[in-house]
Coordinates of C-alpha atoms in Angstrom, one line a residue:
X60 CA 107.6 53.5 50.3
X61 CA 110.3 54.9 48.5
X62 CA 112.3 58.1 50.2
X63 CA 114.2 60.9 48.8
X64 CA 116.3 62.3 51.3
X65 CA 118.2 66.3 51.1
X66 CA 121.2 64.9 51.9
X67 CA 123.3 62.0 52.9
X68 CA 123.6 63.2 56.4
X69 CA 119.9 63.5 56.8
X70 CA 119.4 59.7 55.2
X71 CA 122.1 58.7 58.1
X72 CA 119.9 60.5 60.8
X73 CA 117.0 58.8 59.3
X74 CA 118.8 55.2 59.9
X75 CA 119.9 55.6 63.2
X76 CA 116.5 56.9 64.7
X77 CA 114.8 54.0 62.6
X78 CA 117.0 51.2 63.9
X79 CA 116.5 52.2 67.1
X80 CA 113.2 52.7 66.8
X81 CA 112.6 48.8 65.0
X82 CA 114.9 47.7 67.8
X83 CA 112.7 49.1 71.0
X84 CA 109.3 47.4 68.6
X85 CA 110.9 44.5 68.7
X86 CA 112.0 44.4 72.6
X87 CA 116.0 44.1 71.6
X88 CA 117.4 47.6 72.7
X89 CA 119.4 48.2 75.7
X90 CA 122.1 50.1 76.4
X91 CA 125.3 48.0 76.2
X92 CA 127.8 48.5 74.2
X93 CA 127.8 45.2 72.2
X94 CA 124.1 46.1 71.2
X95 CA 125.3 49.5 70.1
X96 CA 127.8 48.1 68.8
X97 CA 125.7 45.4 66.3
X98 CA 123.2 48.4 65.4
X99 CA 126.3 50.7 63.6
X100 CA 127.5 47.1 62.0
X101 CA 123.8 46.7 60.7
X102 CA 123.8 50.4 59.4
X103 CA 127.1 50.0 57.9
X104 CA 127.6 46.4 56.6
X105 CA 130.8 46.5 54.9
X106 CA 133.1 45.9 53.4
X107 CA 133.5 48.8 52.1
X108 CA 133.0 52.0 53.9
X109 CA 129.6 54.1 52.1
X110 CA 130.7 58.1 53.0
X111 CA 134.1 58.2 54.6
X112 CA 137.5 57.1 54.7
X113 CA 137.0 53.7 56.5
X114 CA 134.3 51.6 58.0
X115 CA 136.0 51.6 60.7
X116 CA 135.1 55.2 61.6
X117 CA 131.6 55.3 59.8
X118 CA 131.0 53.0 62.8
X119 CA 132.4 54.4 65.5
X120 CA 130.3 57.9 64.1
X121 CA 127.1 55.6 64.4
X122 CA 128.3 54.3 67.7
X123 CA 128.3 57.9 68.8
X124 CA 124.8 58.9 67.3
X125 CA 123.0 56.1 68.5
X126 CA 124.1 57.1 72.2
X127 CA 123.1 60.7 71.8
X128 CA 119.5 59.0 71.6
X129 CA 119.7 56.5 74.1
X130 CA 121.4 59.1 76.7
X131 CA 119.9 61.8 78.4
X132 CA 120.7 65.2 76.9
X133 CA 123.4 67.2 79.0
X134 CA 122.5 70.3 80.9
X135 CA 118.9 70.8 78.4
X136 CA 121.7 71.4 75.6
X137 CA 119.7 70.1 72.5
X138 CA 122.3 71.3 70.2
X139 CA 125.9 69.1 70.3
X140 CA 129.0 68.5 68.3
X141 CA 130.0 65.3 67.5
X142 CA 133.4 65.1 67.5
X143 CA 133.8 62.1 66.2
X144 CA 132.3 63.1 63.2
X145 CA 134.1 66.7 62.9
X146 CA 136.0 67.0 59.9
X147 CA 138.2 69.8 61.6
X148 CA 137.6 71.6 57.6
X149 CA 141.1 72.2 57.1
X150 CA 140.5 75.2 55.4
X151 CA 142.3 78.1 55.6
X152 CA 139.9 80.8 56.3
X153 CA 141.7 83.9 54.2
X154 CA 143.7 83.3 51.4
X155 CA 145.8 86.1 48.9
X156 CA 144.3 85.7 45.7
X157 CA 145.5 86.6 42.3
X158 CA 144.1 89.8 42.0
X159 CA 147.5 90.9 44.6
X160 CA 148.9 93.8 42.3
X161 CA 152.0 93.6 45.0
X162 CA 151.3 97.8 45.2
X163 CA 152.9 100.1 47.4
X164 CA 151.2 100.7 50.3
X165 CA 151.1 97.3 51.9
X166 CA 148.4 97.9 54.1
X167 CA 147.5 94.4 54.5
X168 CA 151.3 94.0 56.0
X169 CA 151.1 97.0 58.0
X170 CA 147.2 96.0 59.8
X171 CA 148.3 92.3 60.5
X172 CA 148.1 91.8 64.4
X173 CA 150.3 89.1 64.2
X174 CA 152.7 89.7 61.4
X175 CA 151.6 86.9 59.3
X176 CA 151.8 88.4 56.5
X177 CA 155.1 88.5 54.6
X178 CA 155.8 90.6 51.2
X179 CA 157.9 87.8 48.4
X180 CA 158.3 89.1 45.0
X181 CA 156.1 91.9 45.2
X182 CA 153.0 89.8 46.1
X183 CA 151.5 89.4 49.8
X184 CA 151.5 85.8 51.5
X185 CA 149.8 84.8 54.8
X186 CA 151.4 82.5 56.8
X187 CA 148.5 80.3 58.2
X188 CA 150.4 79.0 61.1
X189 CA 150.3 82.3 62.4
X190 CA 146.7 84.0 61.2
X191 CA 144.6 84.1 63.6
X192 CA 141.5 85.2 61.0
X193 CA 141.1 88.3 62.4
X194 CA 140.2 89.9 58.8
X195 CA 141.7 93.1 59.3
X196 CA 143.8 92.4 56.0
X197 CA 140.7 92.1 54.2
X198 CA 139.2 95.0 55.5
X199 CA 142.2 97.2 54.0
X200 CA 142.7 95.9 51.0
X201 CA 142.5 98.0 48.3
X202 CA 142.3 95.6 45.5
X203 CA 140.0 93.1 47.4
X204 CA 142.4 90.8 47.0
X205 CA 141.7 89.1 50.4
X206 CA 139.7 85.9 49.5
X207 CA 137.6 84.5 52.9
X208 CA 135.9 81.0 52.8
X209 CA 133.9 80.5 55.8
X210 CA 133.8 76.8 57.4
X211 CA 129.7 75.7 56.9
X212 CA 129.1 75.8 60.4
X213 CA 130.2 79.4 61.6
X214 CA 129.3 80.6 58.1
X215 CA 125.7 79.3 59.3
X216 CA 125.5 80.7 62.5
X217 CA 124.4 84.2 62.5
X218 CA 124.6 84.8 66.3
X219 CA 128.7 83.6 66.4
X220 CA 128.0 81.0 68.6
X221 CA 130.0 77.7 66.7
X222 CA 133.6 78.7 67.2
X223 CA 136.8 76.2 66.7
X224 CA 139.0 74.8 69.6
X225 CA 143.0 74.6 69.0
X226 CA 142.3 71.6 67.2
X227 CA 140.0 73.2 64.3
X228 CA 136.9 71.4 65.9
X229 CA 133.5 72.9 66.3
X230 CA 132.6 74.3 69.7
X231 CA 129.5 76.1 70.5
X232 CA 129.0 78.5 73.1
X233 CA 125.9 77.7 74.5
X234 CA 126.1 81.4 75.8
X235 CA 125.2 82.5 72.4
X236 CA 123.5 79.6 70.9
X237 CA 119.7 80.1 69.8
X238 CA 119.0 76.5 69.5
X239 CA 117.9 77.1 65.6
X240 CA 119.6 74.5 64.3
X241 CA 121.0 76.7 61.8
X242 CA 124.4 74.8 61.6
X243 CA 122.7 71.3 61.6
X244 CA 121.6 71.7 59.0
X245 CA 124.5 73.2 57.1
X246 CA 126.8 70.9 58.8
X247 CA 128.2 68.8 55.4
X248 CA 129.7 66.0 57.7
X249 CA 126.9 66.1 60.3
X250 CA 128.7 66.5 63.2
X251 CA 126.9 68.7 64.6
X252 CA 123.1 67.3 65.5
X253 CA 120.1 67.9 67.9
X254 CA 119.4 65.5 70.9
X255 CA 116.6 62.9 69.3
X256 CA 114.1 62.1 71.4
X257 CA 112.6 59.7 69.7
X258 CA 113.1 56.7 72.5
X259 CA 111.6 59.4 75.4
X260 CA 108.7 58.8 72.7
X261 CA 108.3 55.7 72.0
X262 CA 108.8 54.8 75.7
X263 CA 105.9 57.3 76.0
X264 CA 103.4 55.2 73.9
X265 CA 104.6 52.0 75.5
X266 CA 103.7 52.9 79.2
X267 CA 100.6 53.9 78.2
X268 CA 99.1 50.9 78.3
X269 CA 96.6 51.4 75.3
X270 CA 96.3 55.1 76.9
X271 CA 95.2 53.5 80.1
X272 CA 97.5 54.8 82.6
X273 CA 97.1 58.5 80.9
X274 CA 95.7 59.7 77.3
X275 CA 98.9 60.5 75.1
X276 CA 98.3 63.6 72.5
X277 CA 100.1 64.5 69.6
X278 CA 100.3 68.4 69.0
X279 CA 101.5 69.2 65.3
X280 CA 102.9 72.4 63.8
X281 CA 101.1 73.2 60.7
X282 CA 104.4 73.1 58.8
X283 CA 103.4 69.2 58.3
X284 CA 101.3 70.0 55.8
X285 CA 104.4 71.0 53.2
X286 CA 106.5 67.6 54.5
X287 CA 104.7 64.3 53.5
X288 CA 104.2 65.5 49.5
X289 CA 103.0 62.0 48.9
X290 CA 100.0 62.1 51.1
X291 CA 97.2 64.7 52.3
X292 CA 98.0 66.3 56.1
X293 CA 95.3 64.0 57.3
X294 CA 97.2 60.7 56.6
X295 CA 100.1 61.6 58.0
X296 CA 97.3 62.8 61.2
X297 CA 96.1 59.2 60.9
X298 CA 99.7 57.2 60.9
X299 CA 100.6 59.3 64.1
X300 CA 97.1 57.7 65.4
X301 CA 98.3 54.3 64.3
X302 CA 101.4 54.9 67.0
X303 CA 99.0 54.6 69.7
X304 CA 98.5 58.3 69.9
X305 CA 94.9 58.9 71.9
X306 CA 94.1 62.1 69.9
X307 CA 96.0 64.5 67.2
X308 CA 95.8 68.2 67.7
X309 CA 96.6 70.7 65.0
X310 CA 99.1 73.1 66.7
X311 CA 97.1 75.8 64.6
X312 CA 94.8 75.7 67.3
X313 CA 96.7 77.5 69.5
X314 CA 97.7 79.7 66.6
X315 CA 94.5 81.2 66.8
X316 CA 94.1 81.9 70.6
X317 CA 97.6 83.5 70.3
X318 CA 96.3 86.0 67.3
X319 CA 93.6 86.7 69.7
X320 CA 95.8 87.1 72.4
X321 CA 98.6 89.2 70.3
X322 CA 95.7 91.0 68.5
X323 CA 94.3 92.0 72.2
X324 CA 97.8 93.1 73.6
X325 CA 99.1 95.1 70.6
X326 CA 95.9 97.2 71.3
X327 CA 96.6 97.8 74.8
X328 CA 101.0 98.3 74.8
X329 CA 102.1 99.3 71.5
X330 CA 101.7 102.9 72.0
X331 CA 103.7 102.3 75.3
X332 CA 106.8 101.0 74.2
X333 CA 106.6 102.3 71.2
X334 CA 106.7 98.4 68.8
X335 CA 106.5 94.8 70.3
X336 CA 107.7 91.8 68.6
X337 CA 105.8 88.2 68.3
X338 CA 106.8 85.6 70.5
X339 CA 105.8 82.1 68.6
X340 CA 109.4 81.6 67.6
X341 CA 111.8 80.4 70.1
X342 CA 115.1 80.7 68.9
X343 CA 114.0 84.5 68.0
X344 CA 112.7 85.2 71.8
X345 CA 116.1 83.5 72.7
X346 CA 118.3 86.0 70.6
X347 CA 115.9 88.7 71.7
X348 CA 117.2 88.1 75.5
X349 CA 120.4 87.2 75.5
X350 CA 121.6 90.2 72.5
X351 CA 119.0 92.8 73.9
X352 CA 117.9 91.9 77.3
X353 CA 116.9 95.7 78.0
X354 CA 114.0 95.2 75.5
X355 CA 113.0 92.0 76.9
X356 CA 109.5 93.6 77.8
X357 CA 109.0 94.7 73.9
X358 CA 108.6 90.8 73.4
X359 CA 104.6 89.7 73.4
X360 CA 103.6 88.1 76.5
X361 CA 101.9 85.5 74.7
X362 CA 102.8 81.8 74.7
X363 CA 103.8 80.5 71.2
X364 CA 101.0 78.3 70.1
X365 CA 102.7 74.8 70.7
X366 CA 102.4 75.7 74.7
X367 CA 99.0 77.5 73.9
X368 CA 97.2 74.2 72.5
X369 CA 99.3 72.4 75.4
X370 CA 97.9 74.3 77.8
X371 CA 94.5 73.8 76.3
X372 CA 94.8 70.2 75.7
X373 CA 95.0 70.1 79.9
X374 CA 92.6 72.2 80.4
X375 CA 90.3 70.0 79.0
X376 CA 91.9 66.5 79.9
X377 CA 94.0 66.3 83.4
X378 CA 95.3 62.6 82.0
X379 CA 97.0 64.2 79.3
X380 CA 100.3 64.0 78.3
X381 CA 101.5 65.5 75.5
X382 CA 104.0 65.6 72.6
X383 CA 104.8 68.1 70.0
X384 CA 105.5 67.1 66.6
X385 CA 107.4 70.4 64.1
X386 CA 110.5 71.0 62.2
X387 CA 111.9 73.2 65.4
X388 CA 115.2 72.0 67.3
X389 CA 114.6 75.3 69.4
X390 CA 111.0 73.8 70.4
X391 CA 113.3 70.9 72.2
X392 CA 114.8 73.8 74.7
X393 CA 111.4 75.6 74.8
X394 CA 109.5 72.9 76.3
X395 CA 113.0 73.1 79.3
X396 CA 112.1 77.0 80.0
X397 CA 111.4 76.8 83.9
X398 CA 108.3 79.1 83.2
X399 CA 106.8 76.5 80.5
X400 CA 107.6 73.5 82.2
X401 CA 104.9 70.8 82.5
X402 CA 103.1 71.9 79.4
X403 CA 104.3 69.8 76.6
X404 CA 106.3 66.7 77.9
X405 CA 108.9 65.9 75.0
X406 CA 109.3 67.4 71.6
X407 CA 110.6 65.1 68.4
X408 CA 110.8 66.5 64.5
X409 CA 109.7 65.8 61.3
X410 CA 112.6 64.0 60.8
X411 CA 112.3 61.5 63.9
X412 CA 108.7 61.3 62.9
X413 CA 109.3 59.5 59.6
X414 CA 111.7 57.0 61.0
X415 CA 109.2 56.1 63.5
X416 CA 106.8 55.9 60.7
X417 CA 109.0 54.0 58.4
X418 CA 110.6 51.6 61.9
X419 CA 106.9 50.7 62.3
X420 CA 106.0 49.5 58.8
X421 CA 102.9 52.6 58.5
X422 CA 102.4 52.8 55.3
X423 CA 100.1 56.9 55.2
X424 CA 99.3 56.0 52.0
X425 CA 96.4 53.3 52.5
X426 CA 95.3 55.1 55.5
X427 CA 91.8 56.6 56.0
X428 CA 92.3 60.5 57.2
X429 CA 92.1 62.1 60.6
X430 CA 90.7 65.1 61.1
X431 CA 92.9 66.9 64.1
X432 CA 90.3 69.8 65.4
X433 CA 89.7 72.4 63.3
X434 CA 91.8 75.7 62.9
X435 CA 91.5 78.8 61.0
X436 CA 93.1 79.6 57.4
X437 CA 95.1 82.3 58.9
X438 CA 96.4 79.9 61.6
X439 CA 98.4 77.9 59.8
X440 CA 99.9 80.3 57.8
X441 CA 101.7 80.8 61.2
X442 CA 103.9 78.4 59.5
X443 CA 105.5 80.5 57.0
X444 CA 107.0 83.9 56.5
X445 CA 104.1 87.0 57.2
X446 CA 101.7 84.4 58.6
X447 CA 101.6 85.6 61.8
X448 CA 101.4 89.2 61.4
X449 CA 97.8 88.6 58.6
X450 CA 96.4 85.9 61.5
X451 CA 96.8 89.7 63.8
X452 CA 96.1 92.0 61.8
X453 CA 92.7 90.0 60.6
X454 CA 91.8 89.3 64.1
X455 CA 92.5 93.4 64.8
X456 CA 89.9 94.0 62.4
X457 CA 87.6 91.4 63.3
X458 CA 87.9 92.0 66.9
X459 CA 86.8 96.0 66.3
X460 CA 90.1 97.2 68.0
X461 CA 91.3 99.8 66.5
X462 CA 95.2 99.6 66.5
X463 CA 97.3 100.4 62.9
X464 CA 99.7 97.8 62.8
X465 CA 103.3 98.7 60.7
X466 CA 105.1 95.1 60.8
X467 CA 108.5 94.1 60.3
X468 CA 108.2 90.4 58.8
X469 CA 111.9 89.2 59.3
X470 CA 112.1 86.3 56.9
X471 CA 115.2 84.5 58.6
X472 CA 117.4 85.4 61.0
X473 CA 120.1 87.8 59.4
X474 CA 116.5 89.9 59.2
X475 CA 115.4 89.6 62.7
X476 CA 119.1 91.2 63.5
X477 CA 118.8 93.8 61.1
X478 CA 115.2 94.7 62.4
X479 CA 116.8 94.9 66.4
X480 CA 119.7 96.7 65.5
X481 CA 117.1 99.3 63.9
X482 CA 114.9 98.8 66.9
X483 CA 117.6 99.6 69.4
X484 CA 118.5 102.9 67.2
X485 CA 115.1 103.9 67.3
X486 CA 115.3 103.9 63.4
X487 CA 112.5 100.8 63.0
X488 CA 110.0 101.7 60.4
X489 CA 107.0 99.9 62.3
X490 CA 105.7 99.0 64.9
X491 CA 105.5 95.3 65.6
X492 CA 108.4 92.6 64.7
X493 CA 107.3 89.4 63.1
X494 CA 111.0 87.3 64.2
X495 CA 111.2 83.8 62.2
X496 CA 114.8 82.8 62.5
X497 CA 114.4 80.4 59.7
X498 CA 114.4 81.2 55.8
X499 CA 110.6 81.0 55.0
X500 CA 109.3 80.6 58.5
X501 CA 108.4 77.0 60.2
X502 CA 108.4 75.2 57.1
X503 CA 112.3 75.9 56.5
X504 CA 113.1 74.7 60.2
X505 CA 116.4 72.7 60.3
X506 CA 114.8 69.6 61.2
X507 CA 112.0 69.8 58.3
X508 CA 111.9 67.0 55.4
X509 CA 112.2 69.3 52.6
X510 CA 113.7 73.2 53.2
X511 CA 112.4 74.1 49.4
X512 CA 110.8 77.2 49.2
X513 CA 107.5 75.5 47.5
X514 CA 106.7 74.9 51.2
X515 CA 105.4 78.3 51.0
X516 CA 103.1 77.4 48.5
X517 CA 101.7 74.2 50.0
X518 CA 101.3 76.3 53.5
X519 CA 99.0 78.4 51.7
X520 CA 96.6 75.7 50.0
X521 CA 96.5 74.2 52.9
X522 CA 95.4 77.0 54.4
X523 CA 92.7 77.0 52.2
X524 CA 91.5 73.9 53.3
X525 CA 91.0 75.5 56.8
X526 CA 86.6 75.3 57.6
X527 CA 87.1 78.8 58.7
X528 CA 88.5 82.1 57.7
X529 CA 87.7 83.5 61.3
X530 CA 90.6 83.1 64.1
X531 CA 88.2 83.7 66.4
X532 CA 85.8 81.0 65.9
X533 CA 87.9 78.6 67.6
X534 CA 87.6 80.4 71.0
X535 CA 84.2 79.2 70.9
X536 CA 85.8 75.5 71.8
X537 CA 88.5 76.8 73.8
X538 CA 88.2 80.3 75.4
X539 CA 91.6 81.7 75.8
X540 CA 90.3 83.4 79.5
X541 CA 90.4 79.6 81.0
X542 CA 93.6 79.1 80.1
X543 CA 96.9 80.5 80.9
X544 CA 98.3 82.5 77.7
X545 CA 101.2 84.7 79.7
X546 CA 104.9 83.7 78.4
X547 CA 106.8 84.8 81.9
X548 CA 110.8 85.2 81.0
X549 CA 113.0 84.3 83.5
X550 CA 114.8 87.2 83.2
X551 CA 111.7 89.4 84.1

């Protein structure tokens, strides 16, 4: 089937997770270099090099990415630069621009740290060996004649956590970092990537044993539905089947119990602290606690729904073991939390998905669909922008609790800042914080297929398609009181 791709640096992730994927189906993977060495050489024939200067270094880049999926990830760090494949963006980050009317008052002299500006001809210059892009000049000038150009990466991260070394390299400060996958995405050069999983997977299917030794389970974020355009959500449902998969849960599923869930606790604590925030995004519960850890107990209790239908997945089945299937790179260092551990064993993307597809020769397209449990319409609208505040509000009202609910809906991450800055002010106009760090919700996660913001639009059809337009029909199946909803920080 034909592909489109976003980008050339997601078409080069999709090689290198297919190759290695074709490789383990065909029994000739291992580890040494020689093999490695072959697979970059098969990716990038020659003679001539496809996106950079030589072959030489396209790959040696391959070289690289292929061992950051056949080595463990580092510390649980999910998010890495590859320095290899840094372009060190030799650009100078603020610039005197023609607009310079040479005046007077030379502020942008006189506010330089590091007296790197010099005054020629009655026109400012900044001496880059010396700048240390502090942006003070820019600040003062009263002609805005400061240009800034951002490099892609820090210009992506909202939470300053991609920072260069003395050699113009990225660097992030896992301090910081939210896991979003923000500057992955942006990345133009794709140096900087998330750990793939994909051979933790497929290893997973292999020992098995036709789901034998344990029953394997595929958990998918609802987000799938605006990713495979060419085929209905159920084909894609089936194709995961065709893996070896034992059964295919809707991640929606545990969307619902966590309305319930939310819906319940919003009744009982809002009017104590005042407003609480949802807690189904990661990377926004992560720059909750490490930017605001004094309003760690204004985040919901509640487990996101990934862990939720996890958690009820085992209930059920003590032979399970599980896999979650999104367009979340924080989901990766969710799964690591020490109070989630053992719920969800590894997490792969969208992304990996389709080169696993695509390395296994499943064609969705012929297949016959798989139903994957059945979810509420107002469920998997968890997957965009505002979903999750309707999917509480509606089970509010249908629940008979009588709790007004004012919400926030932060469509990205510059708006979940904006909404805690407010919040730590005491100048929020509501009462509850919907936090998606990513533009559009789930369906504009870094690792998705397509970021377009028709996603939105498919979300909601598909939500259409839902057999119910009650969240709390699906407690019927699985009643949230057998199974353990609390999110326990670690900080707490």
């Amino acid at each position: 089937m034909e592909r489109n791709f976003e980008s050339n640096v997601q078409y080069i992730k999709y090689l290198v997770n297919k190759t290695v994927a074709q490789r383990f189906f065909n029994d000739e993977l291992n580890q040494a270099d020689e093999s490695i060495r072959l697979i970059a050489e098969e990716i990038i024939p020659g003679p001539k090099a496809l996106f950079r200067c030589c072959i030489y270094k396209e790959r040696h880049i391959i070289e690289d990415r292929v061992r950051l999926v056949m080595e463990p990830a580092k510390d649980n760090r999910v998010v890495n630069v590859l320095d290899s494949a840094c372009d060190a963006c030799p650009i100078d980050r603020f610039v005197i621009t023609e607009a310079c009317r040479g005046c007077l008052g030379h502020k942008c002299h006189d506010t330089c740290p590091r007296n790197a500006i010099t005054i020629v001809n009655h026109r400012a210059y900044i001496n880059q060996e010396l700048c240390i892009e502090c942006g003070r000049c820019k600040e003062v000038c009263p002609f805005n004649a400061v240009s800034e150009v951002k490099r892609p990466c820090v210009r992506a991260c909202s939470v300053g956590a991609v920072q260069m070394d003395e050699n113009r390299k990225a660097v992030i400060d896992h301090e910081k970092c939210i896991s979003c996958g923000a500057c992955i995405y942006q990345c133009p050069f794709g140096a900087i990537v998330d750990k793939s999983f994909v051979l933790d997977v497929l290893n997973l299917i292999k020992n098995s044993w036709n789901n034998t030794s344990y029953h394997l389970y595929a958990v998918v974020a609802p987000a799938v539905s605006s990713q495979f355009p060419k085929v209905s959500t159920e084909q894609v449902y089936a194709g995961i089947m065709q893996l070896g998969f034992y059964d295919v849960l809707e991640a929606a599923i545990g969307a619902d119990m966590v309305a319930a869930f939310e819906a319940k606790e919003l009744a009982q604590t809002v009017e104590e602290y005042g407003w609480k925030t949802s807690s189904c995004c990661p990377a926004f519960v992560d720059y909750v606690e490490k930017n605001y850890p004094q309003y760690i107990g204004h985040i919901s209790t509640s487990v996101s729904p990934m862990i939720a239908t996890a958690r009820a997945i085992r209930a059920k089945d003590p032979h399970a073991k599980i896999v979650f299937i999104g367009p979340c790179t924080a989901k990766k260092v969710e799964i690591k939390r020490e109070e989630l551990k053992g719920s969800v064993d590894i997490v792969i993307t969208f992304e990996e998905l389709l080169a696993i597809f695509d390395a296994r020769e499943i064609n969705l397209s012929v297949l016959e669909p798989k139903k994957a449990g059945n979810a509420s319409s107002f469920a998997r609208i968890f997957a965009r922008s505002g979903g999750v505040t309707e999917s509480v509000v509606q089970t509010l009202q249908m629940s008979g609790l009588d709790t007004e609910i004012k919400a926030v809906k932060c469509n990205g991450i510059a708006e979940c800042i904006k909404a805690m800055k407010l919040a730590s002010v005491d100048r929020l106009n509501g009462n509850f914080i919907e936090g998606m760090v990513c533009k559009h919700g789930c369906t504009g996660g870094a690792a998705s297929l397509s970021h377009e913001a028709k996603g939105v639009d498919i979300i909601n059809r598909y939500s259409k398609e839902a057999p119910t337009d009650n969240p709390l029909d699906i407690l019927a199946e699985y009643p949230i009181d057998n199974i353990n909803m609390e999110r326990l920080t670690h900080k707490e």
